[in-house]
XYZ file of C-alpha atoms in Angstrom:
528
model
C 5.286 -62.573 -5.050
C 8.301 -61.083 -3.420
C 8.525 -61.774 0.395
C 9.613 -59.417 3.323
C 10.123 -60.017 6.887
C 9.743 -57.167 9.172
C 11.890 -58.004 12.093
C 11.628 -54.933 14.845
C 8.666 -53.150 16.119
C 7.229 -50.807 13.038
C 3.912 -48.940 12.530
C 1.158 -51.377 11.225
C 1.115 -49.103 8.315
C 4.230 -50.800 6.852
C 2.782 -54.169 6.627
C -0.324 -52.872 5.070
C 1.857 -51.038 2.219
C 3.677 -54.231 1.301
C 0.518 -56.235 0.987
C -1.206 -53.072 -1.133
C 1.766 -53.013 -3.394
C 2.119 -56.699 -4.169
C 4.434 -58.187 -1.282
C 3.771 -61.194 1.145
C 4.809 -59.934 4.360
C 5.459 -61.457 7.883
C 6.021 -59.634 11.219
C 8.461 -61.456 13.698
C 10.170 -59.656 16.200
C 12.612 -60.145 18.919
C 14.414 -63.039 17.365
C 17.882 -63.787 18.408
C 20.676 -63.877 15.646
C 20.552 -67.649 15.642
C 16.639 -67.570 14.878
C 16.937 -64.545 12.350
C 19.514 -66.800 10.355
C 17.662 -69.699 10.477
C 14.464 -68.287 8.657
C 16.017 -65.212 6.782
C 16.716 -67.338 3.677
C 12.978 -67.422 2.773
C 12.836 -63.624 2.282
C 13.630 -61.066 -0.579
C 13.347 -58.072 1.751
C 14.138 -57.199 5.410
C 12.540 -54.368 7.172
C 14.469 -53.384 10.815
C 14.759 -50.364 12.422
C 17.885 -50.585 15.056
C 17.244 -53.448 17.168
C 18.104 -55.962 14.024
C 21.825 -56.500 13.858
C 22.204 -57.271 10.013
C 25.965 -59.192 10.186
C 27.980 -60.941 7.998
C 26.629 -64.293 9.200
C 22.975 -63.214 8.731
C 23.719 -61.970 5.359
C 25.713 -65.149 4.431
C 22.321 -66.919 5.835
C 20.166 -64.753 3.547
C 20.441 -66.690 0.130
C 17.225 -64.880 -1.359
C 17.621 -61.585 0.224
C 17.283 -58.506 -2.144
C 17.298 -55.351 -0.040
C 17.594 -54.265 3.731
C 15.286 -51.421 4.533
C 16.226 -49.585 7.763
C 13.292 -47.324 8.926
C 15.355 -44.437 10.189
C 18.816 -42.892 9.163
C 21.410 -44.717 11.193
C 22.765 -48.106 9.455
C 25.236 -48.818 12.080
C 23.816 -52.113 12.717
C 23.984 -53.142 9.257
C 27.395 -54.360 7.433
C 27.098 -52.843 4.116
C 30.345 -53.863 2.891
C 29.158 -57.517 3.373
C 25.524 -56.549 1.893
C 27.402 -55.033 -0.862
C 29.511 -58.314 -1.959
C 26.174 -60.120 -1.601
C 24.535 -57.757 -3.814
C 22.044 -56.984 -1.441
C 20.847 -53.085 -1.712
C 20.678 -51.485 1.662
C 18.212 -48.594 1.901
C 17.550 -45.851 4.619
C 14.827 -43.042 5.238
C 16.980 -40.275 5.951
C 14.568 -37.280 6.015
C 11.743 -39.299 7.937
C 12.619 -37.863 11.312
C 13.796 -34.277 10.514
C 11.274 -32.227 11.764
C 10.991 -34.442 15.406
C 14.707 -34.697 15.821
C 15.095 -30.897 15.084
C 12.239 -29.982 17.753
C 13.935 -32.393 20.391
C 17.423 -30.292 19.893
C 14.919 -27.206 20.514
C 13.421 -28.844 23.921
C 16.925 -29.633 25.105
C 17.768 -26.036 24.306
C 15.015 -24.777 26.454
C 15.622 -27.526 29.209
C 19.126 -26.289 29.616
C 18.364 -22.554 29.371
C 15.904 -22.897 32.105
C 17.141 -25.934 34.194
C 13.951 -27.839 33.737
C 14.911 -31.443 34.743
C 16.955 -30.277 37.839
C 13.972 -27.641 39.068
C 11.365 -30.849 38.583
C 13.472 -33.013 40.586
C 14.016 -30.342 43.316
C 10.008 -29.584 43.277
C 8.916 -33.001 43.465
C 11.120 -33.592 46.207
C 9.382 -30.748 48.118
C 12.239 -28.425 48.351
C 10.745 -25.435 46.401
C 13.943 -23.833 45.817
C 12.759 -20.822 43.530
C 15.989 -18.938 43.981
C 18.002 -21.532 43.167
C 17.214 -21.983 39.545
C 17.955 -18.597 37.630
C 17.604 -19.154 34.054
C 18.298 -17.311 30.521
C 16.105 -16.345 27.847
C 16.700 -17.702 24.393
C 15.597 -14.118 22.685
C 18.466 -12.318 21.222
C 20.953 -15.175 22.330
C 23.112 -16.185 19.474
C 22.573 -20.028 18.553
C 25.546 -21.588 16.629
C 24.713 -24.519 14.485
C 27.373 -26.937 13.384
C 25.964 -28.356 10.514
C 23.086 -26.626 8.355
C 21.784 -29.309 6.555
C 18.088 -30.927 6.322
C 17.848 -31.202 10.431
C 19.935 -28.090 10.909
C 18.223 -25.627 8.586
C 14.923 -26.703 10.591
C 16.240 -25.725 14.000
C 17.794 -22.414 12.741
C 14.005 -21.900 11.314
C 12.481 -22.863 14.714
C 15.364 -20.623 16.465
C 14.533 -17.560 14.096
C 10.881 -17.896 15.433
C 12.107 -17.360 18.893
C 14.265 -14.434 18.120
C 17.708 -15.816 18.205
C 20.463 -14.783 16.100
C 21.684 -17.794 14.146
C 24.806 -18.539 12.785
C 26.486 -21.563 11.243
C 29.495 -23.337 10.396
C 29.088 -26.025 7.390
C 31.443 -26.512 4.536
C 28.831 -26.923 2.193
C 26.497 -24.005 3.064
C 26.689 -21.536 0.492
C 26.273 -17.499 1.170
C 22.879 -17.552 -0.983
C 21.821 -20.700 0.958
C 22.572 -18.886 4.210
C 20.593 -15.733 3.146
C 17.750 -17.755 2.023
C 17.880 -19.330 5.620
C 18.135 -16.257 7.474
C 21.191 -17.009 9.292
C 25.013 -15.986 9.066
C 27.760 -18.513 7.588
C 30.804 -18.054 9.728
C 34.023 -20.330 10.532
C 34.146 -22.922 13.480
C 36.497 -20.368 15.281
C 33.897 -17.660 14.887
C 31.074 -19.876 15.921
C 32.649 -20.839 19.127
C 33.763 -17.420 20.152
C 30.334 -15.880 19.541
C 27.407 -18.697 20.482
C 25.739 -18.617 23.335
C 24.297 -21.766 22.531
C 25.572 -24.618 20.165
C 23.828 -27.422 18.453
C 25.496 -30.054 16.174
C 23.676 -31.324 13.214
C 26.278 -33.076 11.206
C 27.139 -36.884 10.633
C 29.911 -38.544 12.392
C 32.900 -38.680 9.671
C 36.736 -38.647 10.229
C 36.699 -35.021 9.733
C 33.573 -34.286 12.138
C 34.979 -36.877 14.761
C 35.696 -34.518 18.112
C 34.597 -31.512 16.053
C 33.933 -29.979 20.003
C 37.282 -31.381 21.002
C 39.055 -30.095 24.241
C 40.801 -27.095 22.309
C 37.620 -26.439 20.614
C 35.659 -26.169 23.647
C 38.496 -24.161 25.098
C 37.564 -21.484 22.564
C 33.743 -21.154 23.229
C 32.398 -18.752 24.864
C 31.882 -18.742 28.639
C 28.828 -19.772 29.768
C 27.985 -21.261 26.411
C 25.285 -24.477 26.153
C 25.726 -27.345 24.209
C 23.052 -29.761 22.656
C 23.957 -32.754 20.400
C 20.980 -34.783 18.785
C 22.925 -35.899 16.168
C 25.640 -38.514 16.547
C 28.077 -39.815 19.694
C 31.628 -38.890 18.937
C 31.204 -35.328 17.666
C 32.160 -34.184 21.105
C 34.998 -35.297 23.417
C 32.778 -36.333 26.163
C 35.758 -36.474 28.955
C 36.701 -32.593 27.828
C 32.970 -31.588 28.026
C 32.965 -32.690 31.800
C 35.963 -31.048 32.440
C 34.339 -28.034 30.831
C 31.048 -28.517 32.771
C 33.176 -28.784 36.492
C 35.029 -25.841 35.768
C 32.177 -23.715 34.977
C 33.451 -22.903 31.460
C 30.510 -24.464 30.061
C 27.194 -23.602 31.462
C 25.260 -26.581 30.751
C 24.796 -29.639 28.051
C 22.437 -31.768 26.856
C 23.196 -35.038 24.940
C 20.867 -37.228 23.267
C 23.568 -39.579 21.875
C 26.616 -40.684 23.250
C 30.100 -42.274 22.220
C 29.139 -45.595 23.140
C 25.651 -46.332 23.341
C 23.271 -47.666 25.103
C 25.188 -45.434 27.843
C 24.111 -47.499 31.039
C 27.081 -45.645 32.786
C 28.962 -42.563 32.004
C 31.308 -39.883 33.730
C 28.628 -37.219 32.498
C 25.822 -38.513 34.655
C 24.758 -36.541 37.757
C 26.727 -33.676 36.581
C 25.223 -30.732 37.409
C 23.830 -28.842 34.347
C 24.028 -31.736 32.275
C 21.075 -33.253 30.734
C 20.726 -36.735 29.043
C 18.281 -38.442 27.031
C 18.345 -41.938 25.428
C 18.538 -41.262 21.769
C 15.036 -40.092 21.660
C 15.488 -37.744 18.585
C 13.285 -39.657 16.299
C 10.887 -40.976 18.997
C 7.638 -39.302 18.321
C 4.788 -41.247 16.988
C 4.622 -39.164 14.073
C 8.362 -39.749 13.171
C 7.576 -43.719 13.719
C 4.610 -43.749 11.008
C 6.673 -41.424 8.713
C 10.168 -43.932 8.620
C 7.508 -46.822 8.667
C 5.505 -45.795 5.662
C 8.734 -44.565 3.567
C 10.520 -47.750 4.180
C 7.872 -49.790 3.131
C 7.176 -48.012 -0.249
C 10.793 -48.217 -1.062
C 11.372 -51.552 -0.392
C 8.124 -52.494 -2.432
C 9.005 -50.500 -5.164
C 12.275 -52.114 -5.614
C 11.355 -55.652 -4.990
C 8.217 -55.441 -7.414
C 9.451 -52.397 -9.956
C 13.036 -52.016 -9.620
C 12.885 -48.798 -8.568
C 15.755 -47.444 -6.203
C 15.309 -44.683 -3.689
C 18.019 -43.703 -0.743
C 19.986 -46.553 -1.210
C 23.363 -46.544 0.370
C 25.255 -48.827 -2.056
C 23.451 -49.046 -5.648
C 23.273 -46.175 -7.959
C 19.854 -45.333 -9.415
C 19.968 -47.174 -12.755
C 18.097 -49.128 -14.916
C 18.912 -52.698 -16.354
C 19.879 -50.997 -19.614
C 21.811 -48.209 -18.565
C 24.097 -49.942 -15.912
C 26.599 -52.271 -18.007
C 27.541 -49.152 -20.200
C 27.283 -46.906 -17.168
C 28.942 -48.282 -14.418
C 32.620 -47.599 -15.426
C 31.733 -44.081 -16.000
C 30.351 -43.542 -12.738
C 33.370 -45.146 -11.192
C 35.251 -42.552 -12.745
C 33.019 -39.794 -11.983
C 32.841 -40.699 -8.451
C 36.706 -40.745 -7.890
C 37.037 -37.588 -9.678
C 34.451 -35.908 -7.016
C 36.022 -37.704 -4.409
C 39.556 -36.141 -5.239
C 38.088 -32.705 -5.542
C 36.083 -33.191 -2.171
C 39.242 -34.298 -0.280
C 41.389 -31.501 -1.966
C 39.087 -28.516 -1.915
C 36.158 -29.501 0.901
C 34.871 -26.829 2.102
C 36.295 -24.014 0.023
C 33.728 -25.007 -2.934
C 30.910 -22.827 -4.250
C 29.938 -24.685 -7.095
C 30.369 -27.727 -9.457
C 30.559 -28.182 -13.055
C 30.566 -31.478 -14.769
C 31.427 -31.626 -18.297
C 31.676 -34.609 -20.578
C 33.008 -34.976 -24.192
C 33.576 -37.514 -26.573
C 31.953 -40.923 -26.011
C 30.853 -39.533 -22.578
C 28.901 -37.018 -24.079
C 26.409 -39.560 -25.780
C 25.202 -40.804 -22.265
C 22.781 -39.717 -19.731
C 24.552 -37.456 -17.582
C 22.475 -37.804 -14.365
C 23.974 -40.623 -13.334
C 27.263 -39.116 -14.133
C 26.259 -36.330 -11.981
C 25.210 -37.826 -9.080
C 28.408 -39.889 -9.091
C 30.562 -36.884 -8.942
C 28.392 -35.463 -6.022
C 28.459 -38.546 -4.124
C 31.998 -38.626 -4.477
C 32.402 -35.268 -3.469
C 30.184 -35.140 -0.543
C 31.381 -38.971 0.724
C 34.638 -37.026 2.022
C 32.214 -35.403 5.056
C 29.063 -37.533 5.245
C 28.719 -41.361 5.690
C 25.229 -41.324 4.329
C 25.504 -39.875 1.277
C 24.658 -42.107 -1.943
C 24.310 -41.607 -5.619
C 20.843 -41.136 -5.308
C 20.514 -38.737 -2.623
C 23.387 -36.700 -3.489
C 21.566 -34.275 -5.817
C 19.386 -33.692 -3.185
C 21.412 -32.962 -0.658
C 23.551 -30.716 -2.926
C 20.630 -28.738 -3.730
C 19.324 -28.337 -0.150
C 22.860 -27.015 0.585
C 22.434 -24.887 -2.045
C 25.395 -25.955 -3.870
C 25.265 -24.755 -7.429
C 25.784 -27.814 -9.984
C 26.158 -27.643 -13.702
C 26.039 -29.981 -16.681
C 28.196 -29.399 -19.885
C 27.978 -31.567 -22.974
C 30.553 -30.712 -25.239
C 30.031 -32.093 -28.776
C 33.713 -31.986 -29.995
C 36.580 -34.125 -30.419
C 39.324 -33.952 -27.836
C 42.694 -35.871 -27.012
C 40.564 -38.463 -25.715
C 37.886 -40.674 -26.864
C 35.888 -39.848 -23.883
C 36.415 -37.452 -21.213
C 34.723 -36.346 -17.861
C 36.040 -33.139 -16.410
C 34.832 -31.882 -12.908
C 35.516 -28.218 -12.216
C 34.747 -26.342 -8.977
C 34.782 -22.670 -8.071
C 36.675 -21.563 -4.939
C 37.520 -18.219 -3.532
C 40.882 -18.489 -5.073
C 39.459 -19.419 -8.557
C 38.740 -22.514 -10.824
C 40.213 -25.979 -10.060
C 39.373 -28.521 -12.371
C 40.307 -32.243 -12.662
C 39.761 -34.737 -15.608
C 39.521 -38.332 -16.084
C 39.228 -41.025 -18.993
C 38.360 -44.792 -19.740
C 41.114 -46.827 -20.856
C 39.789 -49.632 -23.047
C 36.363 -48.265 -22.329
C 36.601 -49.653 -18.837
C 39.169 -48.598 -16.429
C 38.905 -45.097 -15.063
C 42.254 -42.910 -15.182
C 43.110 -39.436 -14.049
C 44.487 -37.512 -16.936
C 44.731 -33.902 -15.510
C 44.587 -32.026 -11.958
C 44.831 -28.510 -11.906
C 45.937 -27.907 -15.350
C 48.816 -30.405 -14.946
C 48.601 -33.449 -17.193
C 49.051 -36.589 -15.332
C 48.441 -40.121 -15.710
C 47.250 -42.004 -12.253
C 44.947 -44.754 -11.111
C 42.989 -43.319 -8.281
C 42.470 -45.999 -5.717
C 43.282 -47.140 -2.025
C 45.656 -44.513 -0.085
C 47.200 -42.030 -1.908
C 49.383 -38.910 -1.467
C 49.053 -35.611 -3.243
C 52.174 -33.368 -3.261
C 52.783 -30.106 -4.897
C 56.344 -29.271 -4.736
C 59.002 -26.887 -6.515
C 60.272 -28.934 -9.545
C 64.092 -29.349 -8.431
C 66.671 -32.033 -8.572
C 66.914 -33.973 -5.239
C 63.555 -33.633 -4.308
C 62.149 -37.140 -4.963
C 65.525 -38.573 -3.255
C 64.161 -36.465 -0.315
C 60.643 -37.624 -0.515
C 61.593 -41.288 -0.669
C 63.772 -41.187 2.275
C 61.251 -39.696 4.418
C 59.110 -42.447 3.633
C 61.247 -45.078 3.797
C 61.951 -43.804 7.268
C 58.973 -44.021 8.442
C 58.156 -47.855 6.654
C 55.538 -46.529 4.411
C 56.059 -48.363 1.001
C 55.482 -46.622 -2.569
C 53.148 -48.802 -4.704
C 53.022 -46.405 -7.813
C 54.491 -42.984 -8.541
C 52.990 -40.454 -10.892
C 54.509 -37.271 -11.778
C 53.415 -34.337 -14.053
C 54.793 -30.775 -13.960
C 53.411 -27.416 -15.307
C 56.465 -26.324 -17.224
C 58.599 -28.275 -19.323
C 61.854 -27.449 -17.474
C 62.914 -27.631 -13.977
C 62.139 -24.945 -11.592
C 58.467 -24.909 -11.909
C 55.556 -26.303 -10.112
C 55.486 -30.026 -9.827
C 52.554 -32.673 -9.002
C 53.207 -36.082 -7.320
C 50.446 -38.610 -6.828
C 51.745 -41.731 -4.716
C 49.914 -44.877 -4.303
C 50.978 -46.629 -0.963
C 50.311 -49.711 0.745
C 48.770 -48.193 3.525
C 47.885 -44.891 5.352
C 50.092 -42.243 6.337
C 50.096 -41.004 9.973
C 49.965 -37.396 10.876
C 53.479 -37.141 12.046
C 54.591 -38.505 8.691
C 52.722 -36.076 6.847
C 54.049 -33.144 9.274
C 57.616 -34.025 7.919
C 56.831 -34.192 4.531
C 55.348 -30.802 4.825
C 58.771 -29.409 6.109
C 60.836 -30.597 2.927
C 62.535 -28.312 1.111
C 60.126 -27.118 -1.934
C 56.662 -28.558 -0.725
C 53.754 -26.270 -0.862
C 51.137 -28.956 -0.440
C 50.847 -32.285 0.794
C 47.300 -34.164 1.445
C 46.651 -37.603 2.490
C 43.862 -39.193 -0.194
C 41.701 -42.153 0.218
C 39.666 -44.142 -2.433
C 37.873 -47.301 -2.688
């Protein structure tokens, strides 16, 4: 019988579900890391919230551990690479507290609009300053959503009920999904210029970090009010302090901070600033929901082998795994390539297979493409939840199976529709095991997709490769491998370069590359 440890405070229904589904369970909370390390070796599953830190040291001591289940969304307290290396599945419950978090954002919006915290403190101090607190109505105001996924769409629904106009910036939001939600899709600059209230509902990634930077805040409408119940790090907190002090930002409410717990912070005691201690998921209903969900998911995995909301494992049966694994690696890389090259321009994705690939179950391949595509922007996407997230965002996904013989014994092609037309990349397996890119945007090229890479489109002319090499050499950037393809057989046409590098390229170097004669496009890429 699988044995599970619940190491953080959790609704009792979690332990009940474990027992009902054939698991032995112990509830031992409040342990030190040394105490946890001393007992973790006897357990197959570990159910946690945010208090337990599942470090490499804990995982090294967990000789029998098969799954870690996080009752909630964030897994910052779990060393996922170390868990993956140990073969430990990490699961979370990304949708159990969506309503609760959305409602908290709405509550903070009301608090800002009517200055409720300050009015409460003043009144309870016996001041009765009725004329001091002049609020604003939400009706007819414009709410700007940065992120219109699961939580953002719930906020939009509630805001529309308050008779607000809702606009949204979200690279994944399609026009059709926007119409369905009753909101308007806009650019980030448009949102900043128009919104009376801005609320953030996006994960923290390299692309979204400081999305409300000093420069972005300067573009906002004077008197804007800002709410963040998503992730710390999305807002430049020092710049927000300056904007509040100057009066450009009329109010701000943060439930999350770049560094938590935030016992001290420059924003504290700033007029028109409201703070809560990461309470987005803190309702009794949400706590019950995530506890039930994590217990159900972990028990299904331990007893039946089912995988739901795993962050580091595909949804596969034991029979499928060996044959599909190299295809999923290929599909993930193709999706990640397109995601990094096209990102917010994509309206639909088509996954095509031919040859040996056409004989396989396409669902894992499709899920791998979507996970790769969306991983450029989300730190919580995986092969299990990627199809759901794509559907939730209105992304049109098509699967095409070709019963034909091509140039390769097996081929996977990923095509995306953008405003500028269709773009496609294709790859195959060498020796039925090694993923290899063989075509990018109609140009034949053979390359491994791994580590740090540069994608360059340039005019095919003598001397360009020398100029490129000199620029990278001056920046102390070493080229590991060099892959070249061109659209025409003679010089003067368009060429594509894919360079594997020994490390990341800094922004100033990328800028210098963009200035080279003949360069049309330069993109820095990253693969696992």
